[in-house]
XYZ file of C-alpha atoms in Angstrom:
205
model
C 46.673 -0.494 -22.851
C 46.991 -4.642 -23.170
C 44.043 -7.155 -23.865
C 42.453 -6.737 -20.285
C 42.161 -3.014 -20.693
C 42.686 -0.133 -18.286
C 40.810 0.572 -14.761
C 40.390 3.443 -13.360
C 40.508 3.984 -9.666
C 39.649 7.183 -7.873
C 40.919 7.756 -4.503
C 43.870 6.380 -3.415
C 43.519 5.593 0.443
C 43.813 2.029 1.811
C 40.848 0.654 -0.394
C 42.184 2.010 -3.511
C 45.630 0.904 -3.268
C 44.407 -2.479 -2.645
C 42.174 -2.312 -5.739
C 45.054 -1.163 -7.704
C 46.914 -3.833 -6.073
C 44.772 -6.959 -7.206
C 43.957 -5.308 -10.502
C 47.792 -4.935 -11.256
C 48.170 -8.964 -9.922
C 46.095 -9.775 -12.450
C 47.305 -8.071 -15.417
C 45.602 -5.038 -15.802
C 46.720 -1.635 -16.006
C 45.663 1.031 -13.386
C 45.357 4.415 -13.662
C 45.112 5.859 -10.454
C 44.100 9.449 -9.108
C 43.314 11.892 -5.859
C 42.084 15.091 -5.437
C 45.571 16.146 -4.644
C 46.786 15.383 -7.429
C 49.544 12.852 -9.336
C 52.542 14.151 -7.519
C 51.241 12.997 -4.336
C 51.077 9.665 -5.249
C 54.418 8.965 -6.794
C 55.860 6.662 -4.472
C 52.526 4.655 -4.762
C 52.908 4.200 -8.335
C 56.721 3.169 -8.067
C 55.391 0.330 -5.557
C 52.838 -0.907 -7.639
C 55.176 -1.182 -10.733
C 55.161 -0.161 -14.355
C 51.232 -1.101 -14.821
C 50.370 1.684 -12.689
C 50.221 5.273 -13.604
C 49.548 8.429 -10.871
C 46.924 10.580 -12.679
C 44.656 13.567 -11.918
C 41.394 12.287 -10.483
C 40.012 13.144 -13.768
C 42.320 10.771 -15.661
C 41.258 8.220 -13.272
C 37.705 8.682 -14.161
C 38.272 8.198 -17.779
C 38.302 4.453 -18.392
C 35.161 2.963 -18.989
C 35.425 0.647 -15.512
C 36.416 2.859 -12.431
C 36.453 2.162 -9.005
C 35.296 4.742 -6.830
C 37.353 4.881 -3.502
C 36.939 8.246 -2.100
C 35.010 9.138 1.374
C 31.319 9.357 1.007
C 31.190 12.536 1.713
C 33.350 13.191 -1.247
C 31.313 11.915 -4.158
C 29.503 15.187 -4.582
C 32.551 16.710 -5.522
C 32.615 14.242 -8.603
C 29.618 14.649 -10.418
C 31.391 16.929 -13.292
C 34.628 14.912 -12.786
C 33.469 13.269 -16.222
C 30.832 12.072 -18.272
C 29.508 9.017 -16.193
C 26.917 8.119 -18.844
C 27.467 4.433 -19.309
C 30.634 3.879 -17.221
C 30.621 0.861 -14.590
C 31.248 2.496 -11.196
C 32.083 0.049 -8.857
C 31.072 1.890 -5.573
C 33.290 0.768 -2.467
C 31.989 3.431 -0.184
C 30.587 3.400 2.931
C 28.311 6.268 4.703
C 30.674 7.643 7.176
C 30.098 11.441 8.068
C 33.496 11.994 8.522
C 37.075 10.433 8.350
C 40.183 10.523 9.921
C 39.000 8.672 12.134
C 35.875 7.327 10.317
C 32.803 8.474 12.417
C 29.347 9.280 12.347
C 26.679 8.752 9.751
C 25.754 10.708 6.713
C 21.858 11.479 6.133
C 20.931 10.468 2.481
C 17.158 9.997 3.896
C 15.641 7.042 2.497
C 17.765 5.904 -0.042
C 20.673 3.403 0.588
C 24.039 5.443 0.065
C 24.524 3.576 -3.562
C 21.381 5.077 -4.798
C 22.679 8.402 -3.759
C 26.019 7.970 -5.132
C 24.277 7.059 -8.247
C 22.135 10.217 -7.548
C 25.516 12.347 -8.280
C 26.710 10.307 -11.157
C 24.629 10.854 -13.867
C 24.055 8.311 -16.491
C 26.790 5.895 -14.017
C 26.140 2.361 -13.720
C 26.606 1.987 -9.990
C 27.625 -1.688 -8.734
C 28.306 -1.605 -4.954
C 30.642 -3.910 -3.980
C 34.037 -4.525 -2.101
C 32.498 -1.938 0.398
C 31.923 -4.769 2.954
C 35.736 -5.777 3.457
C 38.583 -3.888 5.338
C 40.948 -2.723 3.131
C 43.932 -5.300 4.139
C 41.195 -8.345 3.345
C 40.915 -6.922 -0.339
C 44.992 -6.401 -0.984
C 45.431 -10.157 0.377
C 44.945 -13.288 -1.458
C 41.340 -13.744 -1.080
C 41.797 -17.936 -1.473
C 42.452 -19.246 1.563
C 42.897 -23.364 2.222
C 39.300 -23.568 3.537
C 37.430 -21.602 1.067
C 37.423 -17.679 -1.013
C 36.679 -14.746 0.581
C 33.282 -13.423 0.065
C 33.054 -10.443 -2.019
C 29.179 -9.495 -2.130
C 27.808 -7.171 -4.830
C 24.503 -5.538 -5.851
C 23.798 -2.908 -9.129
C 20.680 -2.622 -11.171
C 22.410 -3.253 -14.315
C 22.476 -6.587 -15.513
C 25.701 -6.626 -17.699
C 27.502 -4.190 -15.540
C 27.115 -6.386 -12.838
C 28.332 -9.193 -15.031
C 31.276 -7.349 -15.859
C 32.113 -6.575 -11.714
C 31.639 -10.142 -10.788
C 33.678 -11.081 -13.399
C 37.068 -8.904 -12.326
C 36.014 -10.408 -8.562
C 36.357 -14.196 -9.477
C 39.336 -13.302 -11.607
C 41.072 -11.699 -8.347
C 39.829 -14.448 -6.430
C 36.534 -13.776 -4.246
C 33.762 -15.930 -4.301
C 31.505 -13.020 -5.758
C 27.915 -13.146 -4.584
C 24.891 -11.673 -6.157
C 22.783 -9.587 -3.625
C 20.236 -8.052 -6.222
C 19.586 -4.273 -6.976
C 21.118 -1.462 -5.400
C 18.209 -0.904 -2.842
C 17.717 -4.604 -1.269
C 21.283 -5.471 -1.423
C 22.711 -2.205 -1.131
C 20.778 -2.185 2.396
C 22.458 -5.468 3.474
C 25.849 -4.203 2.825
C 26.355 -0.850 3.503
C 26.786 0.854 6.766
C 25.188 -0.848 9.979
C 23.581 -3.008 7.274
C 23.590 -7.405 8.046
C 26.949 -8.103 5.822
C 28.715 -4.653 6.775
C 32.048 -5.671 8.075
C 31.568 -8.995 7.672
C 34.584 -11.192 6.163
C 33.220 -14.930 5.199
C 34.770 -17.705 3.443
C 32.820 -19.738 0.521
C 33.730 -23.433 0.900
C 34.101 -24.590 -2.369
C 31.524 -28.042 -2.355
C 31.278 -31.254 -5.175
């Protein structure tokens, strides 16, 4: 374990791989796991290099900071995966009812998607982030000649948000705080005003 600490990534699809890529590129160690077991991730771990380890989903959920990159409807299966209490969980999910292809909308009543996620991860400090961006944009260098790619984030825990914002800035994104999981989450979630919007922030002055 280096001074950057280990980052957990639960889910090894396009977004999970993109997050792992970014974290490793910036000096972090990553443990990445999925529901099908580490044997299915050996080629991915080899590609990511020596700072990556393919593990079980349980092990990927152990670090103090975990990126949640599973399909939205799979979240209830994660409630007992680890002791979530106090962990920072970056929720990258979108409220699709089905995957491959992504379609439909999972009904969570009046809650925002991230409020619903938080209810299934007892005690977790949930920060919504990166769900508005397509995987290839997360994997690419967010710094462009015209400005930095904006990464919105929202959450109800000030310290957790600060940690996630610091990480997003380190990755090269322009991290923009949208407030709490309710108001910010509404803007970011599926069908929200900022969903699937890829914006550059011009650095001036």
